[in-house]
C-alpha cells in the first residue's frame, strides 16, 4: 500500500520519510502467524480457502501468510494477485495505472476468498477489489486480512483479520516494507 | 499528450508504456467476463470515412470492454452524403458530448485537423498514406510476445510501401524499439524520397530473407494498380511474394506478419499464411487489448506522459480527495 498510497497522494510519487517504526519485521512475522491461526479457526480448517494478495503491498504478505498456513495445516493454498486499478472510483481524478498484471488462475465460485492487503485506510481499494472479484466468479464469502488498520474509513468496510490497529492522522503515510511498519509522511 | 495521431508523438517511452499496459488488458480479455468499468460514462465515437472491418470493430470492442459507450458514424448513412463538411460533422458529434473520436479518413492529416477543431481526444485510425499508429502498436506487441524484444531484430517490410500508412507507422515504431528495418519493394512502390527514414532498402527479397526475424508483408492494393506500378500481379508475386519456396528459406525463429486483409496467392501464399510461424491472427487478437490501453491512457489513467496538459484536472477536486488508500 505504501507505494500505491504515495503514487496517488499529492505530491504524487513523493519520497517517504519515516518518523517512527511501529512494527519490526519479526513483529510482522508474529502477527501473520496469529492471523494464520485465526483464518483456520474462523473457517474450521482450510477447505475451499483461497488467498488473493492486492497489488502491490498485499502480494508479499499473502505469500508469507500462505507459507504459515502450509506449515500449520500442511496444505498448499491457491494463491492469486489482484490489481484493482481499473475498478477504482477515482479514475480521472488522479493518476491511476496498474502496477502489475492480475493473476487469478483459478475459479472463485464457491470459494472462501481471503483478500490480503498491507494497510486498510479509506476502504476504497477494498471496494474496488470486491467489484473486481465478481468478474472472476461468485465466491461463497470474502474475508479481509490486513497488516495495519489505520482508521479513517469512508465506506462501510471492516477487516476480519488485523495485524495491528494503528491510530493515525489523515495526512500521515504508513509504509509496510522489509524494514517493518513505519509511520511518516511523503515529501517531494 | 491527449491525442494519438502519430507514432512519433509517443516516442520510445510512450510505446513502452502502451505495451506495458497492454499486458494488463490481455489478462482482462482472457477472463470469463472480459470487461472492466474503468471508462464507465465515457463515450467513444468512431468516425470512419473509409471502409474498415477489423479496425472499427476492434476499437468499438475495446471501448465497450472498458465500460465506455460507443457510437458509430459511417459515411454511407450520414449527412456527409448531403454535403456536410468534416468540420461540421465533428462539431455536431462533439455537441452531443463525446470523450474520444476514432478517426479514419482517406486523406492524410484529417485526424490532426479534427484534433485542432474539437475538444475530445482524437485517435488516428488511419489517414491516407500517412499513419496508422494503433496497428504499429499491436504489431510491436505481437513481435515482443513471440520474440521477447525488438532490440536488434531484423524486420523486413515487403510490398507497397508507397501507399502504406501501416509501413510509415511501423518503421517509426520498430526503429524506436531498436529493430533494424529493411524495406523490400520494386522501386515503383517506394516513396519518391526516403530521406531521413532510418531504414535500408532492398529490391531483392531472396537476398534479404536469410537474415530476417520478421517478414512483414503489406497488402498489394489491387484498387491502386491502375497506376501501372507493377506490370502484373503475377510478376509481383514472382519477385516479392512470400511463396512457399521463399518461406522455407526464412530462419527457424522468424515469424510472418500481415496487417490484413490478405490477398492470398499475391503477396503471401495460402500455405504460408496458415503456417505455425504466421502470427496474423495474433495480430488481430492483440488489436483489442492494445486499443484498450490507448483509450485508457488517453481518457482515464492520468498518466503523466499522457496528461491532457491543456485540459487540467479540476485542482479543487484533487485537493479535496487528498489522501486515499
CSV table of C-alpha atoms in Angstrom, one decimal:
chain,number,residue,atom,x,y,z
A,1,UNK,CA,0.0,0.0,0.0
A,2,UNK,CA,2.7,2.4,0.8
A,3,UNK,CA,3.8,2.6,-2.7
A,4,UNK,CA,0.2,2.9,-4.0
A,5,UNK,CA,-0.5,5.5,-1.4
A,6,UNK,CA,2.5,7.5,-2.4
A,7,UNK,CA,1.6,7.3,-6.0
A,8,UNK,CA,-2.0,8.5,-5.6
A,9,UNK,CA,-1.3,11.1,-2.8
A,10,UNK,CA,-0.1,14.6,-3.7
A,11,UNK,CA,2.8,15.2,-4.1
A,12,UNK,CA,2.4,12.2,-6.5
A,13,UNK,CA,5.3,9.8,-6.2
A,14,UNK,CA,7.0,11.8,-3.4
A,15,UNK,CA,9.6,10.2,-1.2
A,16,UNK,CA,8.6,8.6,2.1
A,17,UNK,CA,10.2,9.9,5.2
A,18,UNK,CA,9.8,7.7,8.2
A,19,UNK,CA,9.2,9.3,11.6
A,20,UNK,CA,8.8,6.2,13.8
A,21,UNK,CA,8.8,2.4,13.4
A,22,UNK,CA,5.7,0.7,14.8
A,23,UNK,CA,6.4,-2.9,13.9
A,24,UNK,CA,9.7,-4.7,13.3
A,25,UNK,CA,10.0,-7.5,10.6
A,26,UNK,CA,9.7,-10.0,13.5
A,27,UNK,CA,6.6,-8.4,14.7
A,28,UNK,CA,5.1,-8.8,11.3
A,29,UNK,CA,6.0,-12.5,11.2
A,30,UNK,CA,4.4,-13.0,14.6
A,31,UNK,CA,1.2,-11.1,13.6
A,32,UNK,CA,1.0,-13.2,10.4
A,33,UNK,CA,1.4,-16.4,12.5
A,34,UNK,CA,-1.5,-15.4,14.7
A,35,UNK,CA,-3.6,-14.3,11.7
A,36,UNK,CA,-3.0,-17.7,10.0
A,37,UNK,CA,-4.4,-19.4,13.1
A,38,UNK,CA,-7.4,-17.1,13.1
A,39,UNK,CA,-8.1,-17.9,9.4
A,40,UNK,CA,-8.1,-21.7,10.2
A,41,UNK,CA,-10.2,-21.2,13.3
A,42,UNK,CA,-12.8,-19.0,11.6
A,43,UNK,CA,-13.2,-21.4,8.6
A,44,UNK,CA,-12.9,-24.7,10.6
A,45,UNK,CA,-9.8,-25.6,8.5
A,46,UNK,CA,-8.8,-24.5,5.1
A,47,UNK,CA,-11.3,-26.3,2.8
A,48,UNK,CA,-12.1,-24.1,-0.2
A,49,UNK,CA,-10.0,-21.2,1.2
A,50,UNK,CA,-8.0,-19.2,-1.4
A,51,UNK,CA,-5.7,-16.3,-0.8
A,52,UNK,CA,-5.6,-13.2,-3.0
A,53,UNK,CA,-2.9,-10.5,-2.4
A,54,UNK,CA,-3.7,-6.9,-3.6
A,55,UNK,CA,-1.0,-5.3,-5.7
A,56,UNK,CA,1.4,-4.3,-4.6
A,57,UNK,CA,1.7,-4.3,-0.8
A,58,UNK,CA,-0.6,-7.2,-0.2
A,59,UNK,CA,1.2,-9.6,-2.5
A,60,UNK,CA,4.3,-10.4,-0.4
A,61,UNK,CA,2.1,-10.6,2.7
A,62,UNK,CA,-0.3,-13.1,1.0
A,63,UNK,CA,2.8,-15.2,0.2
A,64,UNK,CA,4.0,-15.2,3.8
A,65,UNK,CA,0.5,-16.0,5.0
A,66,UNK,CA,0.4,-18.9,2.6
A,67,UNK,CA,3.8,-20.1,4.0
A,68,UNK,CA,2.4,-20.0,7.6
A,69,UNK,CA,-0.8,-21.8,6.6
A,70,UNK,CA,1.3,-24.5,4.9
A,71,UNK,CA,3.4,-25.0,8.0
A,72,UNK,CA,0.4,-25.3,10.3
A,73,UNK,CA,-2.0,-27.4,8.1
A,74,UNK,CA,0.3,-28.9,5.5
A,75,UNK,CA,-1.9,-27.6,2.7
A,76,UNK,CA,-0.8,-25.6,-0.4
A,77,UNK,CA,-3.5,-22.9,-0.8
A,78,UNK,CA,-4.3,-21.4,-4.3
A,79,UNK,CA,-2.6,-18.0,-4.3
A,80,UNK,CA,-3.5,-15.2,-6.6
A,81,UNK,CA,-2.8,-11.5,-7.1
A,82,UNK,CA,-5.2,-8.7,-8.0
A,83,UNK,CA,-4.6,-5.2,-9.3
A,84,UNK,CA,-7.7,-3.0,-8.8
A,85,UNK,CA,-6.6,0.0,-10.9
A,86,UNK,CA,-9.4,-0.5,-13.5
A,87,UNK,CA,-12.1,-0.7,-10.8
A,88,UNK,CA,-11.1,2.4,-8.8
A,89,UNK,CA,-13.6,5.2,-8.2
A,90,UNK,CA,-11.1,7.9,-8.6
A,91,UNK,CA,-10.1,7.3,-12.2
A,92,UNK,CA,-9.8,10.7,-13.8
A,93,UNK,CA,-9.1,12.4,-10.5
A,94,UNK,CA,-5.5,11.3,-10.2
A,95,UNK,CA,-3.0,9.0,-11.9
A,96,UNK,CA,-4.4,5.5,-11.9
A,97,UNK,CA,-2.2,2.9,-13.6
A,98,UNK,CA,-1.9,-0.8,-12.8
A,99,UNK,CA,1.3,-1.8,-11.0
A,100,UNK,CA,1.2,-5.4,-12.3
A,101,UNK,CA,-0.9,-7.9,-14.2
A,102,UNK,CA,-3.7,-9.5,-12.3
A,103,UNK,CA,-3.1,-13.3,-11.9
A,104,UNK,CA,-6.0,-15.4,-10.6
A,105,UNK,CA,-5.5,-18.7,-12.3
A,106,UNK,CA,-8.4,-20.5,-10.6
A,107,UNK,CA,-12.2,-20.2,-10.4
A,108,UNK,CA,-13.6,-18.3,-7.4
A,109,UNK,CA,-17.1,-19.9,-7.5
A,110,UNK,CA,-18.0,-21.2,-4.1
A,111,UNK,CA,-14.6,-20.4,-2.7
A,112,UNK,CA,-13.8,-18.6,0.6
A,113,UNK,CA,-11.6,-15.8,-0.6
A,114,UNK,CA,-9.2,-14.2,1.9
A,115,UNK,CA,-8.1,-10.8,0.5
A,116,UNK,CA,-4.8,-9.7,1.8
A,117,UNK,CA,-3.5,-6.1,1.9
A,118,UNK,CA,-0.9,-4.3,3.9
A,119,UNK,CA,-2.8,-1.2,5.1
A,120,UNK,CA,-6.6,-0.6,5.4
A,121,UNK,CA,-7.4,3.1,5.2
A,122,UNK,CA,-10.4,4.6,3.4
A,123,UNK,CA,-11.7,1.2,2.3
A,124,UNK,CA,-11.9,2.3,-1.4
A,125,UNK,CA,-9.3,-0.1,-2.6
A,126,UNK,CA,-11.2,-2.9,-1.0
A,127,UNK,CA,-14.4,-1.7,-2.5
A,128,UNK,CA,-12.7,-1.8,-5.9
A,129,UNK,CA,-11.3,-5.3,-5.1
A,130,UNK,CA,-14.8,-6.6,-4.2
A,131,UNK,CA,-16.1,-5.2,-7.5
A,132,UNK,CA,-13.2,-6.9,-9.4
A,133,UNK,CA,-13.8,-10.3,-7.7
A,134,UNK,CA,-17.3,-10.6,-9.1
A,135,UNK,CA,-15.8,-10.7,-12.6
A,136,UNK,CA,-14.0,-13.9,-11.6
A,137,UNK,CA,-16.9,-15.9,-10.2
A,138,UNK,CA,-19.2,-15.9,-7.2
A,139,UNK,CA,-17.2,-16.6,-4.0
A,140,UNK,CA,-19.1,-18.2,-1.1
A,141,UNK,CA,-17.6,-15.5,1.1
A,142,UNK,CA,-14.9,-12.9,1.0
A,143,UNK,CA,-12.8,-12.1,4.1
A,144,UNK,CA,-10.3,-9.4,4.6
A,145,UNK,CA,-6.8,-9.7,6.2
A,146,UNK,CA,-4.7,-6.5,6.7
A,147,UNK,CA,-1.4,-5.9,8.5
A,148,UNK,CA,-2.4,-2.4,9.6
A,149,UNK,CA,-5.8,-0.9,10.1
A,150,UNK,CA,-5.2,2.8,10.3
A,151,UNK,CA,-8.8,4.0,10.5
A,152,UNK,CA,-10.4,6.9,8.5
A,153,UNK,CA,-12.8,4.7,6.7
A,154,UNK,CA,-15.0,6.3,4.1
A,155,UNK,CA,-17.1,3.2,3.3
A,156,UNK,CA,-18.8,0.5,5.4
A,157,UNK,CA,-15.9,-2.0,5.2
A,158,UNK,CA,-14.2,-3.8,8.1
A,159,UNK,CA,-11.3,-6.2,8.3
A,160,UNK,CA,-11.7,-9.8,9.5
A,161,UNK,CA,-8.0,-10.3,10.5
A,162,UNK,CA,-5.8,-7.4,11.6
A,163,UNK,CA,-2.1,-7.4,12.4
A,164,UNK,CA,-2.2,-4.2,14.3
A,165,UNK,CA,-4.7,-1.3,14.8
A,166,UNK,CA,-2.7,1.9,14.4
A,167,UNK,CA,-4.3,5.3,15.1
A,168,UNK,CA,-3.1,7.8,12.6
A,169,UNK,CA,-3.7,11.3,11.3
A,170,UNK,CA,-5.2,11.5,7.8
A,171,UNK,CA,-2.1,13.2,6.3
A,172,UNK,CA,0.3,10.6,7.6
A,173,UNK,CA,1.6,7.7,5.5
A,174,UNK,CA,2.0,4.2,6.7
A,175,UNK,CA,4.8,2.2,5.0
A,176,UNK,CA,4.9,-1.6,5.2
A,177,UNK,CA,8.2,-2.9,3.8
A,178,UNK,CA,11.3,-5.0,4.5
A,179,UNK,CA,12.1,-2.7,7.5
A,180,UNK,CA,8.8,-3.4,9.1
A,181,UNK,CA,5.9,-0.9,9.5
A,182,UNK,CA,6.9,2.7,9.6
A,183,UNK,CA,4.8,5.9,10.2
A,184,UNK,CA,5.8,9.1,8.5
A,185,UNK,CA,4.9,11.3,5.5
A,186,UNK,CA,5.7,11.9,1.8
A,187,UNK,CA,7.7,14.8,0.6
A,188,UNK,CA,8.8,15.8,-2.9
B,1,UNK,CA,-0.3,14.2,-24.9
B,2,UNK,CA,-4.1,13.9,-25.2
B,3,UNK,CA,-4.3,12.6,-28.8
B,4,UNK,CA,-2.7,9.6,-30.6
B,5,UNK,CA,-2.1,11.0,-34.1
B,6,UNK,CA,1.3,9.6,-34.9
B,7,UNK,CA,3.8,7.1,-33.5
B,8,UNK,CA,6.3,10.0,-33.5
B,9,UNK,CA,4.2,11.6,-30.7
B,10,UNK,CA,4.7,8.6,-28.5
B,11,UNK,CA,8.4,8.1,-28.7
B,12,UNK,CA,10.1,5.1,-27.3
B,13,UNK,CA,8.9,5.7,-23.7
B,14,UNK,CA,5.3,6.2,-24.9
B,15,UNK,CA,5.3,3.0,-26.9
B,16,UNK,CA,6.8,1.1,-23.9
B,17,UNK,CA,4.1,2.5,-21.7
B,18,UNK,CA,1.3,1.3,-24.1
B,19,UNK,CA,2.8,-2.1,-24.4
B,20,UNK,CA,3.3,-2.5,-20.6
B,21,UNK,CA,-0.4,-1.6,-20.0
B,22,UNK,CA,-1.5,-3.9,-22.8
B,23,UNK,CA,-0.3,-6.8,-20.7
B,24,UNK,CA,-2.9,-6.0,-18.1
B,25,UNK,CA,-5.6,-5.7,-20.8
B,26,UNK,CA,-4.6,-9.1,-22.3
B,27,UNK,CA,-5.3,-10.6,-18.9
B,28,UNK,CA,-8.7,-8.8,-18.8
B,29,UNK,CA,-9.5,-10.2,-22.2
B,30,UNK,CA,-8.8,-13.7,-21.0
B,31,UNK,CA,-11.4,-13.6,-18.2
B,32,UNK,CA,-14.8,-15.2,-18.2
B,33,UNK,CA,-16.2,-11.7,-18.1
B,34,UNK,CA,-13.7,-9.7,-20.2
B,35,UNK,CA,-14.8,-6.3,-19.1
B,36,UNK,CA,-13.7,-3.6,-16.6
B,37,UNK,CA,-15.6,-0.4,-15.5
B,38,UNK,CA,-12.5,1.8,-16.0
B,39,UNK,CA,-14.1,4.2,-18.6
B,40,UNK,CA,-17.7,4.0,-17.4
B,41,UNK,CA,-19.7,7.0,-18.5
B,42,UNK,CA,-17.3,7.9,-21.3
B,43,UNK,CA,-18.4,8.0,-24.9
B,44,UNK,CA,-16.2,6.9,-27.8
B,45,UNK,CA,-17.2,7.7,-31.3
B,46,UNK,CA,-15.8,6.0,-34.4
B,47,UNK,CA,-15.8,8.4,-37.3
B,48,UNK,CA,-14.9,6.3,-40.4
B,49,UNK,CA,-14.7,8.0,-43.8
B,50,UNK,CA,-13.2,4.8,-45.2
B,51,UNK,CA,-14.3,1.2,-45.1
B,52,UNK,CA,-12.8,-0.9,-42.3
B,53,UNK,CA,-13.9,-4.0,-40.6
B,54,UNK,CA,-11.2,-5.0,-38.2
B,55,UNK,CA,-10.1,-1.6,-37.0
B,56,UNK,CA,-13.5,-0.3,-36.3
B,57,UNK,CA,-14.8,-3.4,-34.6
B,58,UNK,CA,-11.6,-3.7,-32.7
B,59,UNK,CA,-11.9,-0.1,-31.3
B,60,UNK,CA,-15.5,-0.5,-30.5
B,61,UNK,CA,-14.9,-3.8,-28.7
B,62,UNK,CA,-12.0,-2.1,-26.8
B,63,UNK,CA,-14.2,0.8,-25.7
B,64,UNK,CA,-17.1,-1.5,-24.6
B,65,UNK,CA,-14.7,-3.7,-22.6
B,66,UNK,CA,-13.6,-0.6,-20.7
B,67,UNK,CA,-17.3,0.2,-19.9
B,68,UNK,CA,-17.5,3.1,-22.3
B,69,UNK,CA,-20.4,3.7,-24.6
B,70,UNK,CA,-19.8,3.7,-28.4
B,71,UNK,CA,-21.4,5.5,-31.3
B,72,UNK,CA,-20.6,4.7,-34.9
B,73,UNK,CA,-20.6,7.2,-37.7
B,74,UNK,CA,-20.3,5.7,-41.1
B,75,UNK,CA,-20.2,7.9,-44.1
B,76,UNK,CA,-22.7,6.0,-46.3
B,77,UNK,CA,-25.6,6.5,-43.9
B,78,UNK,CA,-24.9,10.1,-42.8
B,79,UNK,CA,-25.3,13.7,-43.7
B,80,UNK,CA,-21.9,13.6,-45.4
B,81,UNK,CA,-24.0,12.4,-48.4
B,82,UNK,CA,-25.9,15.6,-48.1
B,83,UNK,CA,-22.6,17.5,-48.4
B,84,UNK,CA,-21.7,18.2,-44.7
B,85,UNK,CA,-18.1,19.1,-44.2
B,86,UNK,CA,-15.8,17.2,-41.9
B,87,UNK,CA,-15.6,20.2,-39.5
B,88,UNK,CA,-19.4,20.5,-39.2
B,89,UNK,CA,-19.7,16.8,-38.7
B,90,UNK,CA,-17.1,16.8,-35.9
B,91,UNK,CA,-18.6,19.7,-34.2
B,92,UNK,CA,-22.1,18.2,-34.5
B,93,UNK,CA,-20.9,15.0,-32.9
B,94,UNK,CA,-19.0,16.8,-30.2
B,95,UNK,CA,-22.0,18.8,-29.3
B,96,UNK,CA,-23.7,15.6,-28.2
B,97,UNK,CA,-20.9,15.2,-25.6
B,98,UNK,CA,-18.2,12.7,-26.5
B,99,UNK,CA,-14.8,12.0,-24.9
B,100,UNK,CA,-12.9,10.4,-27.8
B,101,UNK,CA,-13.1,10.4,-31.6
B,102,UNK,CA,-11.6,7.5,-33.5
B,103,UNK,CA,-11.0,8.9,-37.0
B,104,UNK,CA,-10.2,7.2,-40.3
B,105,UNK,CA,-10.0,9.2,-43.4
B,106,UNK,CA,-8.7,8.8,-46.9
B,107,UNK,CA,-6.6,12.0,-46.7
B,108,UNK,CA,-3.5,12.4,-44.7
B,109,UNK,CA,-3.8,14.9,-41.9
B,110,UNK,CA,-7.5,14.8,-41.3
B,111,UNK,CA,-7.2,13.5,-37.7
B,112,UNK,CA,-4.7,16.4,-37.0
B,113,UNK,CA,-7.3,18.8,-38.1
B,114,UNK,CA,-10.0,17.2,-36.1
B,115,UNK,CA,-7.8,17.4,-33.0
B,116,UNK,CA,-7.4,21.1,-33.6
B,117,UNK,CA,-11.1,21.8,-34.0
B,118,UNK,CA,-12.5,19.7,-31.3
B,119,UNK,CA,-12.4,19.3,-27.6
B,120,UNK,CA,-12.2,15.5,-27.3
B,121,UNK,CA,-9.3,13.1,-27.5
B,122,UNK,CA,-8.6,12.1,-31.1
B,123,UNK,CA,-7.1,8.7,-32.1
B,124,UNK,CA,-5.8,8.3,-35.7
B,125,UNK,CA,-7.2,5.0,-37.1
B,126,UNK,CA,-5.6,5.6,-40.4
B,127,UNK,CA,-5.2,8.7,-42.5
B,128,UNK,CA,-4.5,8.3,-46.2
B,129,UNK,CA,-1.0,7.1,-46.9
B,130,UNK,CA,0.3,8.7,-43.7
B,131,UNK,CA,-0.1,6.7,-40.4
B,132,UNK,CA,-2.0,4.0,-38.6
B,133,UNK,CA,-0.4,4.2,-35.1
B,134,UNK,CA,-2.5,1.5,-33.3
B,135,UNK,CA,-1.7,-1.0,-36.0
B,136,UNK,CA,2.0,-0.4,-35.3
B,137,UNK,CA,1.5,-0.7,-31.6
B,138,UNK,CA,-0.3,-4.1,-31.9
B,139,UNK,CA,2.4,-5.3,-34.3
B,140,UNK,CA,5.1,-4.3,-31.7
B,141,UNK,CA,3.2,-6.2,-29.0
B,142,UNK,CA,2.9,-9.3,-31.2
B,143,UNK,CA,6.6,-9.3,-32.1
B,144,UNK,CA,7.5,-8.8,-28.4
B,145,UNK,CA,5.3,-11.6,-27.4
B,146,UNK,CA,6.8,-14.0,-29.9
B,147,UNK,CA,10.5,-12.9,-29.9
B,148,UNK,CA,10.9,-11.3,-26.5
B,149,UNK,CA,12.0,-8.0,-27.7
B,150,UNK,CA,12.5,-5.9,-30.8
B,151,UNK,CA,16.0,-4.8,-29.9
B,152,UNK,CA,18.5,-5.8,-32.6
B,153,UNK,CA,15.8,-7.8,-34.6
B,154,UNK,CA,15.9,-7.6,-38.3
B,155,UNK,CA,12.5,-6.8,-39.8
B,156,UNK,CA,11.7,-6.6,-43.5
B,157,UNK,CA,8.6,-4.7,-44.6
B,158,UNK,CA,7.7,-6.0,-48.0
B,159,UNK,CA,5.4,-4.7,-50.7
B,160,UNK,CA,3.6,-1.5,-51.5
B,161,UNK,CA,5.4,0.9,-49.1
B,162,UNK,CA,4.4,3.9,-51.1
B,163,UNK,CA,0.7,3.7,-50.4
B,164,UNK,CA,1.0,2.2,-47.0
B,165,UNK,CA,0.2,4.1,-43.8
B,166,UNK,CA,1.0,0.8,-41.9
B,167,UNK,CA,4.5,0.9,-43.2
B,168,UNK,CA,5.1,4.5,-42.1
B,169,UNK,CA,3.9,3.9,-38.6
B,170,UNK,CA,5.7,0.6,-38.3
B,171,UNK,CA,9.0,2.0,-39.4
B,172,UNK,CA,8.8,4.6,-36.7
B,173,UNK,CA,7.7,2.1,-34.0
B,174,UNK,CA,10.0,-0.7,-34.9
B,175,UNK,CA,13.1,1.5,-35.0
B,176,UNK,CA,12.1,3.3,-31.8
B,177,UNK,CA,12.2,0.0,-30.1
B,178,UNK,CA,15.7,-0.8,-31.5
B,179,UNK,CA,14.9,-3.0,-34.5
B,180,UNK,CA,16.7,-2.8,-37.8
B,181,UNK,CA,14.3,-2.3,-40.7
B,182,UNK,CA,14.7,-3.1,-44.3
B,183,UNK,CA,12.1,-2.0,-46.9
B,184,UNK,CA,11.8,-4.5,-49.7
B,185,UNK,CA,9.9,-3.4,-52.8
B,186,UNK,CA,10.3,-2.6,-56.5
B,187,UNK,CA,11.4,1.0,-57.0
B,188,UNK,CA,7.9,2.0,-58.2
B,189,UNK,CA,6.3,1.0,-54.9
B,190,UNK,CA,8.7,3.0,-52.8
B,191,UNK,CA,8.0,6.6,-51.8
B,192,UNK,CA,9.8,9.1,-54.1
B,193,UNK,CA,12.1,10.2,-51.2
B,194,UNK,CA,13.3,8.1,-48.3
B,195,UNK,CA,15.4,10.9,-46.9
B,196,UNK,CA,15.5,10.8,-43.1
B,197,UNK,CA,13.9,7.3,-42.9
B,198,UNK,CA,16.0,5.1,-40.5
B,199,UNK,CA,15.9,2.2,-42.9
B,200,UNK,CA,17.8,0.3,-45.5
B,201,UNK,CA,16.3,-0.5,-48.9
B,202,UNK,CA,16.5,-3.7,-50.9
B,203,UNK,CA,15.0,-4.8,-54.2
B,204,UNK,CA,15.9,-8.4,-53.6
B,205,UNK,CA,13.7,-10.4,-51.2
B,206,UNK,CA,15.7,-13.6,-51.8
B,207,UNK,CA,18.8,-12.0,-50.5
B,208,UNK,CA,17.2,-10.3,-47.5
B,209,UNK,CA,15.1,-13.2,-46.4
B,210,UNK,CA,18.0,-15.3,-45.0
B,211,UNK,CA,18.7,-12.9,-42.1
B,212,UNK,CA,15.2,-12.0,-41.1
B,213,UNK,CA,13.5,-12.3,-37.7
B,214,UNK,CA,10.2,-10.8,-39.0
B,215,UNK,CA,8.8,-10.8,-42.6
B,216,UNK,CA,6.1,-8.2,-42.6
B,217,UNK,CA,4.1,-8.3,-45.8
B,218,UNK,CA,1.9,-5.5,-47.0
B,219,UNK,CA,-1.3,-5.9,-48.9
B,220,UNK,CA,-1.0,-5.4,-52.7
B,221,UNK,CA,-3.7,-2.8,-53.2
B,222,UNK,CA,-5.3,-4.0,-56.3
B,223,UNK,CA,-7.5,-0.9,-56.5
B,224,UNK,CA,-4.4,1.2,-57.0
B,225,UNK,CA,-3.0,-1.0,-59.8
B,226,UNK,CA,-4.5,1.4,-62.3
B,227,UNK,CA,-1.3,3.4,-61.8
B,228,UNK,CA,0.6,0.5,-63.5
B,229,UNK,CA,3.3,0.4,-60.9
B,230,UNK,CA,3.9,-3.3,-61.4
B,231,UNK,CA,3.4,-5.0,-64.8
B,232,UNK,CA,1.2,-7.7,-63.5
B,233,UNK,CA,0.3,-9.2,-60.1
B,234,UNK,CA,1.8,-12.4,-61.2
B,235,UNK,CA,5.1,-10.8,-61.8
B,236,UNK,CA,4.9,-9.0,-58.5
B,237,UNK,CA,4.4,-12.4,-56.8
B,238,UNK,CA,7.3,-13.9,-58.6
B,239,UNK,CA,9.6,-11.2,-57.3
B,240,UNK,CA,8.2,-10.1,-54.0
B,241,UNK,CA,5.5,-12.5,-52.8
B,242,UNK,CA,6.2,-14.8,-49.9
B,243,UNK,CA,5.9,-18.1,-51.7
B,244,UNK,CA,6.2,-21.5,-50.1
B,245,UNK,CA,9.7,-21.8,-51.5
B,246,UNK,CA,10.8,-18.4,-50.1
B,247,UNK,CA,9.2,-19.0,-46.7
B,248,UNK,CA,11.3,-22.2,-46.5
B,249,UNK,CA,14.4,-20.1,-46.5
B,250,UNK,CA,13.4,-18.0,-43.5
B,251,UNK,CA,15.4,-18.7,-40.4
B,252,UNK,CA,13.7,-21.1,-38.0
B,253,UNK,CA,12.9,-18.4,-35.4
B,254,UNK,CA,11.4,-16.0,-37.9
B,255,UNK,CA,7.7,-15.0,-37.9
B,256,UNK,CA,5.4,-13.9,-40.7
B,257,UNK,CA,3.1,-10.9,-40.3
B,258,UNK,CA,0.4,-9.2,-42.4
B,259,UNK,CA,-1.9,-6.3,-41.4
B,260,UNK,CA,-4.8,-7.8,-43.4
B,261,UNK,CA,-6.9,-8.1,-45.3
B,262,UNK,CA,-4.7,-10.6,-47.2
B,263,UNK,CA,-4.6,-11.3,-50.9
B,264,UNK,CA,-3.8,-15.0,-50.7
B,265,UNK,CA,-1.7,-16.0,-53.6
B,266,UNK,CA,-0.5,-12.5,-54.3
B,267,UNK,CA,1.8,-11.2,-51.5
B,268,UNK,CA,1.5,-14.3,-49.4
B,269,UNK,CA,0.9,-17.9,-50.4
B,270,UNK,CA,-2.1,-19.5,-48.7
B,271,UNK,CA,0.1,-22.3,-47.1
B,272,UNK,CA,2.5,-19.6,-45.6
B,273,UNK,CA,-0.4,-17.6,-44.2
B,274,UNK,CA,-1.7,-20.7,-42.3
B,275,UNK,CA,1.7,-22.0,-41.1
B,276,UNK,CA,2.5,-22.0,-37.4
B,277,UNK,CA,5.1,-19.2,-37.7
B,278,UNK,CA,2.5,-16.9,-39.2
B,279,UNK,CA,1.1,-14.7,-36.4
B,280,UNK,CA,-1.5,-12.9,-38.5
B,281,UNK,CA,-4.4,-13.9,-36.2
B,282,UNK,CA,-2.4,-13.0,-33.1
B,283,UNK,CA,-2.1,-9.5,-34.6
B,284,UNK,CA,-5.9,-9.2,-34.8
B,285,UNK,CA,-6.3,-10.7,-31.3
B,286,UNK,CA,-3.9,-8.1,-29.8
B,287,UNK,CA,-5.8,-5.3,-31.5
B,288,UNK,CA,-8.4,-5.2,-28.8
B,289,UNK,CA,-6.1,-5.0,-25.7
B,290,UNK,CA,-3.7,-2.6,-27.4
B,291,UNK,CA,-6.6,-0.2,-28.2
B,292,UNK,CA,-8.0,-0.7,-24.6
B,293,UNK,CA,-4.5,0.5,-23.4
B,294,UNK,CA,-4.6,3.5,-25.7
B,295,UNK,CA,-8.1,4.5,-24.8
B,296,UNK,CA,-7.4,4.1,-21.1
B,297,UNK,CA,-4.2,6.1,-21.3
B,298,UNK,CA,-5.9,9.0,-23.1
B,299,UNK,CA,-9.1,9.0,-21.2
B,300,UNK,CA,-8.6,7.6,-17.8
B,301,UNK,CA,-5.2,6.9,-16.5
B,302,UNK,CA,-3.9,10.3,-15.7
B,303,UNK,CA,-0.5,9.0,-16.7
B,304,UNK,CA,1.9,11.9,-16.7
B,305,UNK,CA,3.1,11.1,-20.2
B,306,UNK,CA,-0.5,11.2,-21.5
B,307,UNK,CA,-1.7,14.0,-19.3
B,308,UNK,CA,-4.1,16.4,-21.0
B,309,UNK,CA,-1.9,19.4,-20.5
B,310,UNK,CA,-4.4,21.8,-22.0
B,311,UNK,CA,-7.2,20.3,-20.1
B,312,UNK,CA,-6.1,20.3,-16.5
B,313,UNK,CA,-8.0,18.2,-13.9
B,314,UNK,CA,-10.0,20.3,-11.5
B,315,UNK,CA,-7.4,21.2,-8.8
B,316,UNK,CA,-10.1,21.7,-6.2
B,317,UNK,CA,-11.4,18.1,-6.7
B,318,UNK,CA,-7.8,16.7,-6.4
B,319,UNK,CA,-7.1,18.7,-3.2
B,320,UNK,CA,-10.3,17.7,-1.6
B,321,UNK,CA,-9.6,14.0,-2.2
B,322,UNK,CA,-6.1,14.3,-0.9
B,323,UNK,CA,-5.2,11.0,0.7
B,324,UNK,CA,-6.6,7.7,-0.3
B,325,UNK,CA,-5.5,4.1,0.3
